[in-house]
Short mmCIF file of C-alpha atoms in Angstrom, two decimals:
data_model
loop_
_atom_site.label_atom_id
_atom_site.label_comp_id
_atom_site.label_asym_id
_atom_site.label_seq_id
_atom_site.Cartn_x
_atom_site.Cartn_y
_atom_site.Cartn_z
CA MET A 278 21.03 27.69 -172.77
CA ALA A 279 17.44 27.75 -173.85
CA GLY A 280 15.49 24.90 -175.33
CA ALA A 281 12.40 22.67 -175.33
CA GLY A 282 13.92 19.22 -175.65
CA ALA A 283 16.89 17.06 -176.50
CA GLY A 284 16.28 17.55 -180.20
CA THR A 285 16.74 21.34 -180.03
CA PRO A 286 19.65 22.47 -182.09
CA LEU A 287 22.44 24.36 -180.38
CA TYR A 288 24.15 27.30 -182.15
CA VAL A 289 27.52 28.20 -180.82
CA ASP A 290 28.89 31.75 -181.54
CA GLY A 291 32.59 31.79 -182.32
CA HIS A 292 33.20 35.24 -180.97
CA GLY A 293 32.70 35.46 -177.23
CA ALA A 294 31.56 31.78 -176.72
CA ILE A 295 33.91 28.96 -177.74
CA LEU A 296 36.72 31.13 -178.84
CA ALA A 297 38.57 33.49 -176.42
CA THR A 298 39.50 35.53 -179.51
CA ASP A 299 38.08 36.74 -182.79
CA LEU A 300 38.75 34.69 -185.97
CA THR A 301 38.33 37.80 -188.27
CA LEU A 302 40.81 39.85 -186.28
CA GLU A 303 43.19 36.87 -185.98
CA SER A 304 43.13 36.68 -189.66
CA VAL A 305 43.90 40.33 -190.12
CA LEU A 306 46.86 40.15 -187.69
CA GLY A 307 48.07 36.93 -189.27
CA ALA A 308 47.98 38.54 -192.87
CA MET A 309 49.89 41.54 -191.49
CA ARG A 310 52.55 39.27 -189.98
CA HIS A 311 52.95 36.74 -192.89
CA ASN A 312 52.12 38.87 -196.02
CA PRO A 313 52.30 42.62 -195.17
CA LYS A 314 53.06 43.63 -198.72
CA ALA A 315 49.74 42.38 -199.86
CA LEU A 316 47.75 44.62 -197.50
CA TRP A 317 48.02 47.59 -199.82
CA ARG A 318 45.16 45.93 -201.71
CA LEU A 319 42.89 45.79 -198.72
CA PRO A 320 40.76 48.83 -199.75
CA LEU A 321 40.15 46.99 -203.18
CA TRP A 322 39.18 43.80 -201.38
CA ILE A 323 36.74 45.62 -199.11
CA VAL A 324 35.04 47.30 -202.17
CA ALA A 325 34.82 43.92 -203.85
CA GLY A 326 33.43 42.39 -200.65
CA GLN A 327 36.34 39.82 -200.59
CA ALA A 328 38.28 41.20 -197.61
CA ARG A 329 37.45 38.37 -195.11
CA ALA A 330 38.45 35.66 -197.79
CA GLU A 331 41.57 37.35 -198.90
CA LEU A 332 42.87 38.00 -195.43
CA ALA A 333 41.92 34.37 -194.26
CA SER A 334 43.85 32.93 -197.17
CA ARG A 335 46.96 34.88 -196.22
CA ALA A 336 46.82 34.58 -192.33
CA SER A 337 48.27 30.95 -192.01
CA LEU A 338 46.48 30.48 -188.66
CA ASP A 339 47.22 27.40 -186.73
CA MET A 340 43.83 26.31 -185.34
CA ALA A 341 45.44 24.18 -182.61
CA LEU A 342 46.86 27.32 -180.98
CA LEU A 343 43.68 29.40 -180.67
CA PRO A 344 42.60 29.97 -177.06
CA LEU A 345 39.38 28.24 -176.15
CA ASN A 346 36.70 28.74 -173.49
CA GLU A 347 36.53 25.51 -171.53
CA ALA A 348 33.00 26.31 -170.30
CA ALA A 349 31.76 26.34 -173.85
CA LEU A 350 33.45 23.07 -174.66
CA THR A 351 31.59 21.53 -171.59
CA ARG A 352 28.19 22.85 -172.95
CA ILE A 353 28.95 21.51 -176.39
CA ALA A 354 30.01 18.08 -175.01
CA ASP A 355 26.71 17.86 -173.08
CA ALA A 356 24.64 18.76 -176.12
CA ARG A 357 26.45 16.06 -178.38
CA ALA A 358 26.00 13.47 -175.65
CA ALA A 359 22.26 14.21 -175.77
CA GLY A 360 22.34 13.63 -179.56
CA ARG A 361 21.58 17.27 -180.42
CA ARG A 362 22.64 19.03 -183.53
CA VAL A 363 25.52 21.53 -182.74
CA VAL A 364 26.24 24.36 -185.26
CA PHE A 365 29.24 26.79 -185.39
CA VAL A 366 28.23 30.36 -186.22
CA THR A 367 30.65 33.19 -186.94
CA HIS A 368 31.13 36.39 -188.79
CA ALA A 369 34.48 35.03 -189.92
CA ASP A 370 35.17 33.75 -193.43
CA ALA A 371 33.69 30.33 -194.23
CA ALA A 372 37.07 28.69 -195.12
CA LEU A 373 38.60 29.88 -191.83
CA ALA A 374 35.50 28.86 -189.77
CA GLY A 375 35.51 25.41 -191.65
CA ALA A 376 39.16 24.77 -190.79
CA PHE A 377 38.43 25.63 -187.11
CA ALA A 378 35.38 23.41 -186.98
CA ASP A 379 37.30 20.58 -188.71
CA HIS A 380 40.01 20.87 -186.22
CA LEU A 381 37.70 20.57 -183.25
CA GLY A 382 35.39 17.99 -184.81
CA LEU A 383 32.51 18.92 -182.48
CA PHE A 384 30.13 20.60 -184.99
CA ASP A 385 27.47 19.17 -187.40
CA ALA A 386 27.42 22.37 -189.55
CA VAL A 387 29.06 25.81 -189.93
CA ILE A 388 27.32 29.13 -190.63
CA ALA A 389 29.89 31.70 -191.72
CA SER A 390 30.53 34.51 -194.20
CA THR A 391 31.23 33.95 -197.85
CA ALA A 392 32.00 36.59 -200.52
CA GLU A 393 28.31 36.23 -201.78
CA THR A 394 26.72 36.38 -198.26
CA PRO A 395 28.84 38.23 -195.60
CA LEU A 396 27.27 37.79 -192.21
CA ASP A 397 26.71 40.95 -190.26
CA ARG A 398 24.60 40.67 -186.96
CA CYS A 399 21.27 40.77 -188.79
CA ALA A 400 22.27 38.36 -191.47
CA MET A 401 23.57 35.93 -188.75
CA ARG A 402 20.15 36.01 -186.93
CA GLU A 403 18.31 35.26 -190.14
CA ALA A 404 20.75 32.50 -191.05
CA ILE A 405 20.22 30.80 -187.68
CA ALA A 406 16.42 31.24 -187.84
CA ALA A 407 16.40 29.73 -191.25
CA ASP A 408 18.60 26.72 -190.17
CA ALA A 409 16.54 26.26 -187.15
CA ALA A 410 13.37 26.05 -189.15
CA LEU A 411 14.93 23.17 -191.21
CA HIS A 412 15.97 21.30 -188.08
CA GLY A 413 13.30 21.38 -185.33
CA GLY A 414 11.12 24.45 -186.09
CA THR A 415 11.42 27.95 -184.56
CA VAL A 416 12.90 26.80 -181.24
CA PHE A 417 16.73 26.75 -180.78
CA ASP A 418 19.41 27.15 -178.18
CA TYR A 419 22.06 29.76 -178.47
CA LEU A 420 25.43 30.13 -176.78
CA GLY A 421 26.99 33.45 -177.35
CA ARG A 422 26.57 37.26 -176.77
CA ASP A 423 24.11 38.40 -179.34
CA PRO A 424 21.31 39.94 -177.20
CA VAL A 425 18.53 39.33 -179.82
CA LEU A 426 19.56 35.74 -180.19
CA LEU A 427 19.70 35.13 -176.54
CA ASP A 428 16.23 36.72 -176.17
CA ALA A 429 14.90 34.46 -178.84
CA ALA A 430 16.31 31.33 -177.30
CA ARG A 431 14.96 32.25 -173.91
CA ARG A 432 11.48 33.01 -175.24
CA GLY A 433 11.55 29.50 -177.08
CA ALA A 434 12.25 28.02 -173.67
CA SER A 435 8.99 29.33 -172.04
CA THR A 436 7.73 25.74 -171.58
CA ASP A 437 10.76 24.82 -169.45
CA ARG A 438 12.26 27.54 -167.31
CA ARG A 439 15.22 25.38 -166.42
CA HIS A 440 16.63 26.20 -169.72
CA LYS A 441 17.66 29.68 -170.58
CA GLY A 442 19.73 31.54 -173.20
CA GLU A 443 23.26 31.53 -171.97
CA THR A 444 26.53 33.50 -172.67
CA ILE A 445 29.99 32.62 -171.56
CA HIS A 446 30.85 35.43 -169.18
CA ARG A 447 34.53 36.37 -169.22
CA ASP A 448 36.01 38.49 -166.46
CA ARG A 449 37.20 41.84 -167.56
CA PRO A 450 40.95 42.00 -167.50
CA GLY A 451 42.14 43.17 -164.11
CA LEU A 452 45.20 45.45 -163.26
CA ARG A 453 47.46 42.44 -163.29
CA GLU A 454 46.73 41.54 -166.81
CA VAL A 455 47.02 45.10 -168.10
CA VAL A 456 50.42 45.44 -166.29
CA LYS A 457 51.60 42.17 -167.96
CA ALA A 458 50.35 43.38 -171.37
CA LEU A 459 52.13 46.62 -171.03
CA ARG A 460 55.34 44.91 -169.59
CA VAL A 461 55.80 47.42 -166.96
CA HIS A 462 58.63 45.45 -165.63
CA GLN A 463 60.46 46.40 -168.85
CA TRP A 464 60.34 50.12 -167.97
CA LEU A 465 63.55 49.45 -165.99
CA LYS A 466 65.27 49.30 -169.36
CA ASN A 467 64.48 52.92 -170.00
CA ALA A 468 66.45 53.85 -167.02
CA PHE A 469 69.26 54.30 -169.51
CA LEU A 470 67.66 57.66 -170.29
CA PHE A 471 69.00 58.80 -166.98
CA VAL A 472 72.67 58.07 -168.04
CA PRO A 473 73.26 61.63 -169.44
CA LEU A 474 71.84 63.14 -166.29
CA ALA A 475 74.02 60.95 -164.13
CA LEU A 476 77.16 61.98 -166.11
CA THR A 477 76.34 65.69 -165.65
CA ILE A 478 74.77 65.54 -162.23
CA ASP A 479 77.42 68.07 -160.89
CA ARG A 480 75.86 70.78 -163.02
CA ALA A 481 72.20 69.60 -163.23
CA GLY A 482 69.33 71.60 -161.79
CA VAL A 483 65.93 70.73 -160.66
CA ALA A 484 64.42 71.40 -164.12
CA ASP A 485 66.90 68.92 -165.70
CA ILE A 486 65.83 66.32 -163.23
CA ALA A 487 62.20 66.97 -163.90
CA HIS A 488 62.80 66.77 -167.69
CA SER A 489 64.54 63.31 -167.30
CA ILE A 490 61.65 62.02 -165.27
CA VAL A 491 59.12 63.17 -167.80
CA ALA A 492 61.26 61.67 -170.58
CA PHE A 493 61.38 58.41 -168.76
CA LEU A 494 57.65 58.16 -168.36
CA ALA A 495 56.97 59.38 -171.94
CA PHE A 496 59.40 56.83 -173.37
CA SER A 497 58.15 54.03 -171.04
CA LEU A 498 54.44 54.51 -172.10
CA VAL A 499 55.28 54.64 -175.73
CA ALA A 500 57.45 51.63 -175.48
CA SER A 501 54.47 49.72 -173.70
CA ALA A 502 52.36 50.64 -176.71
CA THR A 503 54.90 49.12 -179.02
CA TYR A 504 54.99 46.01 -176.87
CA VAL A 505 51.31 45.57 -177.31
CA VAL A 506 51.58 45.91 -181.07
CA ASN A 507 54.42 43.38 -181.02
CA ASP A 508 52.28 40.95 -179.10
CA LEU A 509 49.35 41.36 -181.34
CA LEU A 510 51.54 40.62 -184.43
CA ASP A 511 53.28 37.73 -182.61
CA LEU A 512 50.15 35.94 -181.37
CA GLN A 513 50.86 32.69 -183.27
CA SER A 514 54.56 32.47 -182.41
CA ASP A 515 53.95 33.46 -178.83
CA ARG A 516 51.47 30.67 -178.46
CA ARG A 517 54.07 28.18 -179.60
CA HIS A 518 56.55 29.46 -176.92
CA ALA A 519 56.89 27.75 -173.62
CA SER A 520 56.65 31.04 -171.54
CA LYS A 521 55.32 33.62 -174.03
CA CYS A 522 52.05 31.60 -174.45
CA LEU A 523 51.08 32.88 -170.98
CA ARG A 524 51.04 36.58 -172.08
CA PRO A 525 47.55 37.99 -171.73
CA LEU A 526 46.94 38.59 -175.46
CA ALA A 527 48.29 35.09 -176.54
CA ALA A 528 46.36 33.32 -173.82
CA GLY A 529 43.09 35.19 -174.62
CA ARG A 530 42.76 36.85 -171.17
CA LEU A 531 42.92 40.11 -172.98
CA SER A 532 41.02 40.36 -176.32
CA ILE A 533 42.50 41.85 -179.50
CA ARG A 534 40.01 44.70 -179.14
CA GLN A 535 41.05 45.39 -175.66
CA GLY A 536 44.85 45.14 -176.42
CA ALA A 537 44.45 47.49 -179.36
CA GLY A 538 42.59 50.07 -177.20
CA LEU A 539 45.08 49.78 -174.38
CA GLY A 540 47.94 50.32 -176.74
CA LEU A 541 46.25 53.42 -178.20
CA ALA A 542 45.58 54.79 -174.68
CA VAL A 543 49.11 54.56 -173.41
CA PHE A 544 50.58 55.82 -176.74
CA ALA A 545 48.33 58.98 -176.30
CA ALA A 546 49.56 59.39 -172.74
CA GLY A 547 53.16 59.06 -173.73
CA ALA A 548 52.76 61.46 -176.70
CA ALA A 549 51.24 64.02 -174.38
CA LEU A 550 54.12 63.88 -172.04
CA ALA A 551 56.65 64.02 -175.02
CA ALA A 552 55.10 67.26 -176.11
CA MET A 553 56.42 68.90 -172.96
CA LEU A 554 59.95 68.14 -173.94
CA PRO A 555 62.42 69.58 -176.60
CA PHE A 556 61.75 68.77 -180.32
CA ALA A 557 64.98 66.68 -180.39
CA PHE A 558 63.59 64.24 -177.87
CA GLN A 559 60.18 64.12 -179.76
CA ALA A 560 62.18 63.36 -182.99
CA LEU A 561 64.16 60.53 -181.33
CA LEU A 562 61.02 59.14 -179.75
CA ALA A 563 59.30 59.11 -183.22
CA CYS A 564 62.39 57.35 -184.60
CA TYR A 565 62.13 54.83 -181.87
CA ILE A 566 58.50 54.16 -182.70
CA VAL A 567 59.31 53.73 -186.37
CA VAL A 568 62.21 51.39 -185.82
CA THR A 569 60.51 49.45 -183.17
CA LEU A 570 57.40 48.81 -185.39
CA SER A 571 59.68 47.91 -188.28
CA TYR A 572 61.47 45.48 -186.08
CA SER A 573 58.17 43.89 -184.93
CA ILE A 574 56.84 43.60 -188.56
CA ALA A 575 59.93 42.40 -190.41
CA VAL A 576 63.45 43.19 -188.95
CA LYS A 577 63.24 40.74 -186.03
CA ARG A 578 63.27 37.89 -188.58
CA MET A 579 66.32 39.21 -190.49
CA LEU A 580 69.74 37.77 -189.92
CA LEU A 581 72.00 40.02 -187.90
CA LEU A 582 69.90 43.10 -188.60
CA ASP A 583 67.75 42.16 -185.69
CA VAL A 584 70.51 42.27 -183.06
CA LEU A 585 72.02 45.41 -184.59
CA THR A 586 68.57 47.07 -184.40
CA VAL A 587 68.11 46.03 -180.66
CA SER A 588 71.60 47.44 -179.83
CA GLY A 589 70.67 50.73 -181.74
CA LEU A 590 67.42 51.08 -179.89
CA HIS A 591 69.09 50.86 -176.45
CA THR A 592 71.65 53.43 -177.60
CA LEU A 593 68.87 55.58 -178.82
CA ARG A 594 67.51 55.63 -175.27
CA ILE A 595 70.74 57.26 -174.08
CA MET A 596 70.55 59.72 -176.96
CA ALA A 597 66.97 60.59 -176.01
CA GLY A 598 67.98 61.14 -172.45
CA GLY A 599 70.57 63.65 -173.60
CA ALA A 600 68.03 65.40 -175.89
CA ALA A 601 65.58 65.81 -172.97
CA LEU A 602 68.29 67.82 -171.25
CA GLY A 603 69.29 69.69 -174.38
CA ILE A 604 72.90 68.29 -174.35
CA GLU A 605 74.75 66.18 -176.95
CA VAL A 606 75.77 62.77 -175.92
CA SER A 607 79.55 62.02 -176.49
CA TYR A 608 80.88 59.88 -179.20
CA TRP A 609 82.59 57.61 -176.64
CA LEU A 610 79.46 56.82 -174.87
CA LEU A 611 77.55 56.07 -177.93
CA SER A 612 80.47 53.77 -179.20
CA PHE A 613 80.60 51.98 -175.86
CA SER A 614 76.80 51.46 -175.58
CA LEU A 615 76.60 50.23 -179.20
CA PHE A 616 79.05 47.37 -178.48
CA PHE A 617 77.74 46.78 -175.01
CA PHE A 618 74.13 46.20 -176.10
CA LEU A 619 75.08 44.36 -179.20
CA SER A 620 76.73 41.70 -176.96
CA LEU A 621 73.62 41.47 -174.79
CA ALA A 622 71.44 41.23 -177.85
CA LEU A 623 73.55 38.42 -179.26
CA ALA A 624 73.32 36.71 -175.85
CA LYS A 625 69.57 36.86 -176.03
CA ARG A 626 69.57 35.23 -179.55
CA TYR A 627 71.98 32.56 -178.36
CA THR A 628 69.77 31.72 -175.35
CA GLU A 629 66.65 31.62 -177.60
CA LEU A 630 68.36 29.25 -180.18
CA ALA A 631 69.88 27.05 -177.48
CA GLU A 632 66.43 26.70 -175.90
CA VAL A 633 64.76 25.34 -178.97
CA GLY A 634 67.70 22.96 -179.70
CA GLU A 635 68.86 21.18 -182.79
CA THR A 636 65.44 21.75 -184.62
CA ALA A 637 65.84 25.56 -184.46
CA ASP A 638 65.19 27.20 -187.71
CA ARG A 639 63.25 30.32 -189.11
CA ALA A 640 59.89 28.39 -188.86
CA SER A 641 60.33 27.32 -185.11
CA THR A 642 61.89 30.49 -183.75
CA GLY A 643 60.49 33.15 -186.07
CA ARG A 644 64.09 34.44 -186.43
CA GLY A 645 66.76 34.25 -189.16
CA TYR A 646 68.98 31.89 -187.33
CA ARG A 647 69.49 28.13 -187.33
CA TYR A 648 71.10 25.93 -184.67
CA VAL A 649 74.31 25.65 -186.66
CA ASP A 650 74.74 29.44 -185.99
CA LEU A 651 74.96 28.95 -182.19
CA GLU A 652 78.72 29.06 -181.95
CA THR A 653 79.04 31.99 -184.37
CA LEU A 654 76.63 33.94 -182.21
CA ALA A 655 78.70 33.26 -179.14
CA LEU A 656 81.97 34.26 -180.81
CA MET A 657 80.36 37.58 -182.05
CA GLY A 658 78.94 38.26 -178.65
CA VAL A 659 82.18 37.76 -176.73
CA CYS A 660 83.99 39.90 -179.25
CA SER A 661 81.43 42.63 -178.83
CA SER A 662 82.01 42.51 -175.05
CA PHE A 663 85.73 43.04 -175.43
CA SER A 664 85.14 45.79 -178.06
CA ALA A 665 83.04 47.70 -175.58
CA VAL A 666 85.78 47.41 -172.92
CA VAL A 667 88.39 48.47 -175.52
CA VAL A 668 86.32 51.67 -176.25
CA LEU A 669 86.18 52.29 -172.49
CA ALA A 670 89.90 51.98 -172.16
CA LEU A 671 90.73 54.33 -175.00
CA TYR A 672 88.21 56.83 -173.57
CA ILE A 673 90.08 56.83 -170.24
CA ARG A 674 93.26 58.11 -172.15
CA ALA A 675 91.48 60.31 -174.56
CA PRO A 676 92.22 64.01 -174.70
CA VAL A 677 88.63 64.82 -173.74
CA THR A 678 88.96 62.74 -170.46
CA LEU A 679 92.39 64.33 -169.72
CA ASP A 680 90.83 67.73 -169.85
CA GLU A 681 87.97 66.82 -167.48
CA VAL A 682 89.60 64.44 -165.07
CA THR A 683 92.85 65.30 -163.07
CA HIS A 684 93.71 61.67 -162.30
CA PRO A 685 92.21 59.55 -165.21
CA TRP A 686 94.11 56.47 -163.97
CA LEU A 687 91.53 56.24 -161.20
CA MET A 688 88.94 55.06 -163.73
CA TRP A 689 91.08 51.95 -164.88
CA PRO A 690 89.28 49.59 -162.53
CA ILE A 691 86.02 50.25 -164.55
CA CYS A 692 87.53 48.12 -167.37
CA PRO A 693 87.96 44.88 -165.47
CA LEU A 694 84.49 45.41 -163.86
CA MET A 695 82.94 45.66 -167.22
CA LEU A 696 84.85 42.57 -168.46
CA TYR A 697 83.60 40.68 -165.43
CA ALA A 698 79.94 41.65 -165.94
CA LEU A 699 79.88 40.79 -169.63
CA ALA A 700 81.93 37.56 -169.57
CA ARG A 701 79.91 36.28 -166.74
CA ILE A 702 76.73 36.80 -168.70
CA TRP A 703 78.29 34.78 -171.66
CA ILE A 704 79.49 32.09 -169.40
CA LEU A 705 75.94 31.70 -167.95
CA ALA A 706 74.49 31.74 -171.45
CA ARG A 707 76.85 28.89 -172.48
CA ARG A 708 75.78 26.93 -169.38
CA ARG A 709 72.19 27.41 -170.38
CA GLU A 710 71.68 29.28 -167.05
CA LEU A 711 70.73 32.70 -168.43
CA GLN A 712 67.18 33.79 -168.68
CA GLU A 713 65.98 34.99 -172.02
CA ASP A 714 66.63 38.67 -171.70
CA PRO A 715 70.21 39.48 -170.80
CA VAL A 716 69.35 43.24 -170.40
CA TRP A 717 66.78 42.51 -167.78
CA PHE A 718 69.18 40.04 -166.20
CA ALA A 719 72.03 42.67 -166.10
CA LEU A 720 69.62 45.15 -164.39
CA THR A 721 68.24 42.80 -161.78
CA ASP A 722 71.09 40.43 -160.96
CA TRP A 723 72.65 41.45 -157.67
CA ARG A 724 76.27 40.85 -158.80
CA SER A 725 75.61 42.91 -161.80
CA GLN A 726 74.08 45.64 -159.72
CA VAL A 727 77.07 45.58 -157.52
CA THR A 728 79.41 45.80 -160.53
CA PHE A 729 77.53 48.76 -161.99
CA GLY A 730 77.31 50.47 -158.59
CA LEU A 731 81.15 50.22 -158.19
CA THR A 732 81.58 51.52 -161.72
CA ALA A 733 79.46 54.60 -160.88
CA LEU A 734 81.32 55.19 -157.63
CA ILE A 735 84.79 54.98 -159.34
CA TYR A 736 83.59 57.34 -162.06
CA LEU A 737 82.30 59.85 -159.47
CA VAL A 738 85.50 59.59 -157.37
CA ALA A 739 87.65 60.17 -160.44
CA HIS A 740 85.80 63.30 -161.33
CA VAL A 741 85.74 64.73 -157.82
CA VAL A 742 89.42 64.04 -156.81
#
């Protein structure tokens, strides 16, 4: 910081200083989450100069959840201990800034945007200079990132070189934060795109394998972009969650602007790869994007529609894998996958609801379920598991199977294997021993891996013998 004495006022910039986020962008995302229907009026608000105020009134931000820079809090505490005047300055709406300042209780005044006087960078500099002139003359201290204000603070400190204009330096997000934000570990779910290739491996060529790999990469990159969008829209709810609060965007280790740029970059890369594949794959990928974004914005809070959508999205992955190869996925496979993934989606909702406990409702979970629905979810999930196995059993004796397999009875062991895998997931869920995402659990648990490996081996043997 720069200054000439204990009475020098300190101006703390909200963006890039005390806050590890941006209040204005937080209000935009909050309004998109809580009142998306009103955003069609955004152009009118911009023309009228009321965009900041209108967005702030619809954002419903919880100030206690916003990520803060501890170093800035230390500087402010030192200044207050010295009896200095501390002012919060921000481009954000005055009502939003005032609510944040009231929550912290560390500031003597707030300089922020109003409908009459919106603060751009130049207006903020003028406002600080005018306020400083009323409280100590032209010399002031500044904590933030504006280069002009930093220079002005440093020049005012020329009589005491121990004090300098200061900014809170944040490390650029490293590869680890980027990987976390893109949820690269979730790419394993997109391995379902290889199912059509595995079922036709006896007649697949090198080109088919290459197409499946490109489809996997394209789908994974686009899916990562949708994960970033989901995290941006869910900032508030993620910060309330015991584990999701550690996500890079929710914790402020990755800024909103950086997250948006990262999402756009991986989406462009995924779209470029998709352009190399058949149109049917591109259409299914576009459908995935639309449904996923709809899910993130609204559907995830809708009773039952959320789990049906999740099940459909996993089934769509299998369809996309077939489209990349130019083959049509069978009705039997789609029916099995729909019930199979519905069971896993219900297990996820069950686990989330059980984790919150008896206080679980729409407000605490962001979902359309209450704690009283716990047993209903378990019943539906177990029924979906058995429905998937029934479809599998019917497929084994279906005419299409009898035409392709000489000894279809060899595939019967697949049924108890699937029953074991799905029933075990539900037993663990009821014991509260299941992690949040059952699909991820099914793909990484060694017992499940052995079960699926034996299933694949039995299927292969039945088609070879």
